[in-house]
Amino acid sequence: MQSPFFRISALAIGLAFISTIFAADTAVTDPNYQALRGAGVGGAYRVTNFKLVRDVGTFVFQSGTFAFGAPVLGKRVFAVFIGDATFHLTPANPIEAAHLKVIAGAQEFDETFHSAVFCFTDGTAEEIIAKAETADEAATKATGAFRDFRSLVRDHSESPRGRIEALLSGEDAVNVDAELLRELYTPGRESFAAYIHGQKDSDVRFIVNPAGAVPQLPSPEEVALIDADSDADREGILYLSHYRSEWEKNTANSMENHRWVQPVSYRIDTTIGGNDHLSATTVVRMKVLTEGTRVVRFGLLPTLRVESVKMAATPIPFIQESRKQDGSFYAILPEPARAGTEIELTIVYAGDKVIRNDGGGSFSVSARESWYPSLNIFTDQAAYDLTFHVPKRFTLVSTGRMEKSTVDKDTATTHWISEVPLTVAGFNYGEFRKLAKKDEATGYDVEVYTTPQAPDYLRQSGLSIDTGAMAKNAMADTQNALRVFDLWFGKIRQGRVAITQQPQFNFGQSWPTLVYLPVSAFLDETQRFSLLGSSAFKFANFIDEVTPHEVAHQWWGHQVSWATYHDQWLSEGFADFSAGLTLTAMGKSAAADKYWERQRTELTDKNEYGARAGDAGPLWLGERLVWKKNEGAYTRQTYAKGGFILQMLMSMMWDSQTKDQAFTELMHEFTALGGTQSTETFAALVAKHMKPTMDLGGNKTMNWFFQEWVYGTEMPRYSLEYSITPGADGKFKITLHLTQSEVSEQFRMLIPVYVETPAKQLIRAATVPIGGSSTRTFDLTLPFKPTRVAVNALHDVLSVETVNKQVQ
């Protein structure tokens, strides 16, 4: 998921400015929005030692003046402060405090500032004015600060300077004026936002919003602190959490639903022209969740320009500014909508940059999430009815199942429907050749689509590459993965998987029923060596893993989707585990061993700053783990550590009688549950299926395990020393000294002990609990002399290092 971030800027009033804002490239038809868009600030209210508290944030204005914007719908929503002030934040929970210390150097946050812009729909204006005195001062400095603010939050760069700017100013950027209008039209959803030009960092933002403080991240959390200064070392989302009162009442929950609407169905008719131009009409039916909703924000690529929006055949207002300034799309309903009712809108739009011709019959589909006006993708599921019209020489492959295909002169038309509700819809496009087969073992229909040539950038290397030659390999890899997952995880609702070639070389992606595999997966070893040289050997690991990983997303990401950014490991980590499981199930034990060792070193190796991935914070923080001194922390934890969590659970649930039955029953039930799920949901399911030996917390839950591995950052080191003593009865006594180190007193784990028989068979001889940094001594008696004894022999526990040593 990509995200956007912003900066600060302000507007001057005047005809020249207004004519720029309402240029031909914009579509604004609501007078209250126009009032917000063209607002300036004026007047002066002086304050002295004034304190303003919003949840975990406290502002103290020692001295200075406030200038306010004119009221809109009877409310002042803008204020500019010029003077001397401080901001302080005290986190509401220990995870956020620890994260703040990692990024900012202290568990609490302080910033001194001399100017700030405030946007609000709560009672902030009244609270300030009640404590202020009117002052006879010009608002020159305030006007300048407001102008800077306007330019900061409106301008969207195609070349962001940092991750936060990319998050706040990218495709998912919000239009601040439209968001304020939405709240003004829907009383009860009041927000507060401060844009602070700090003494340390120039762009610090504190936000309190009941609909979610950072809408670019899927999360219901209402309070955020963001350092959006791209030049700052602490750039990032420093704090994002639920209200303090929710933590105090123990009611904070990832499954909270603050959404305004949810989609019920989409009917999309799309035409792709010979020049790659896209034009479409979408009929979206949505259910209203928030009483009084009038303004609805859609995810739509800003280069797709909306031509009209209709409700019951009647045009209604909509907002879409220029491509580079607040290009996000909002529809304005004619009157407040009642919660529980369903509304249908018809949206007509057209534009470019959804696809790009890469030559050789290959096209890059870049706007995979925003090629249609979407609502809450990856969170809410909806029915899809999709029709595509394309030049007949090309093939379009969509999510869902194709119902009909026709050709009329130069145009090929296909009609697709979703057999079950989906979290997102997408397509791939190219001069494809198709290989299709029903996998008799599982019943899934499998299709593979490849182009007759490689994209231009590969053909320019001088190689003659027929990517279609590897289609049978892709088919076999997909069938093998499907059989493994069907056995271990259970049936998914959709019965089709289409594997499609994409021009991108080093990553894959998975949509419901539709997998985008990199072109590199369709090259043979000789071709990859010609392109990559000796690096091709290491790249071969990626090739072995990418197909099962992406196919696994049909289970983890689409059958079961994730509730918030905290829970994305339920998708990516589970898919990483699935790739390793496939290697083991296919009998590739050496490859599986190397796979898990690579995953371990991803987490234990230190970067140029001497930091491991876990040093950035716990897995629970998801995308927020990325910061300038630990750029790879999010990927390594979400994928590798997330996969290891399942690996450890599988190991703990194994027993000699039922083998992996308990684990497969857990995974089957999670698959059958489907829908949007959270870490807490999965933890409860694990507790339901746990073995008695797993109750190390003594409370019949797995809270101890999730506290350590999802919400914690500790990683143990293990050392086993053992001796073998022959017995008088032909048996052998094994004395073992198992040491767990580099963890706190509260840390505990179950450690499998393996012995190798003279026939080189590895047998689990015991499973031993151990707590804290300690050494446990115990004995085993065996009817044979083992050739070796080892703990963690099958990567059962994620560790910094495991050393097994025989002593005399």
PDB file of C-alpha atoms in Angstrom, residues 505 525-543:
ATOM      1  CA  PHE A 505      11.375  -7.431 -13.114  1.00  0.00           C
ATOM      2  CA  GLU A 525      18.415 -19.672 -15.765  1.00  0.00           C
ATOM      3  CA  THR A 526      20.613 -18.977 -18.808  1.00  0.00           C
ATOM      4  CA  GLN A 527      18.644 -15.852 -19.705  1.00  0.00           C
ATOM      5  CA  ARG A 528      18.772 -14.546 -16.156  1.00  0.00           C
ATOM      6  CA  PHE A 529      22.520 -15.172 -16.000  1.00  0.00           C
ATOM      7  CA  SER A 530      22.996 -13.245 -19.262  1.00  0.00           C
ATOM      8  CA  LEU A 531      21.168 -10.290 -17.709  1.00  0.00           C
ATOM      9  CA  LEU A 532      22.420 -10.421 -14.123  1.00  0.00           C
ATOM     10  CA  GLY A 533      25.747 -12.219 -14.201  1.00  0.00           C
ATOM     11  CA  SER A 534      26.721 -13.821 -10.903  1.00  0.00           C
ATOM     12  CA  SER A 535      23.840 -12.013  -9.165  1.00  0.00           C
ATOM     13  CA  ALA A 536      21.502 -14.425 -10.952  1.00  0.00           C
ATOM     14  CA  PHE A 537      22.342 -17.155  -8.428  1.00  0.00           C
ATOM     15  CA  LYS A 538      21.065 -15.102  -5.509  1.00  0.00           C
ATOM     16  CA  PHE A 539      18.119 -13.860  -7.576  1.00  0.00           C
ATOM     17  CA  ALA A 540      17.131 -17.507  -8.122  1.00  0.00           C
ATOM     18  CA  ASN A 541      15.917 -17.558  -4.497  1.00  0.00           C
ATOM     19  CA  PHE A 542      13.408 -14.832  -5.346  1.00  0.00           C
ATOM     20  CA  ILE A 543      12.237 -16.790  -8.400  1.00  0.00           C
TER      21      ILE A 543
END
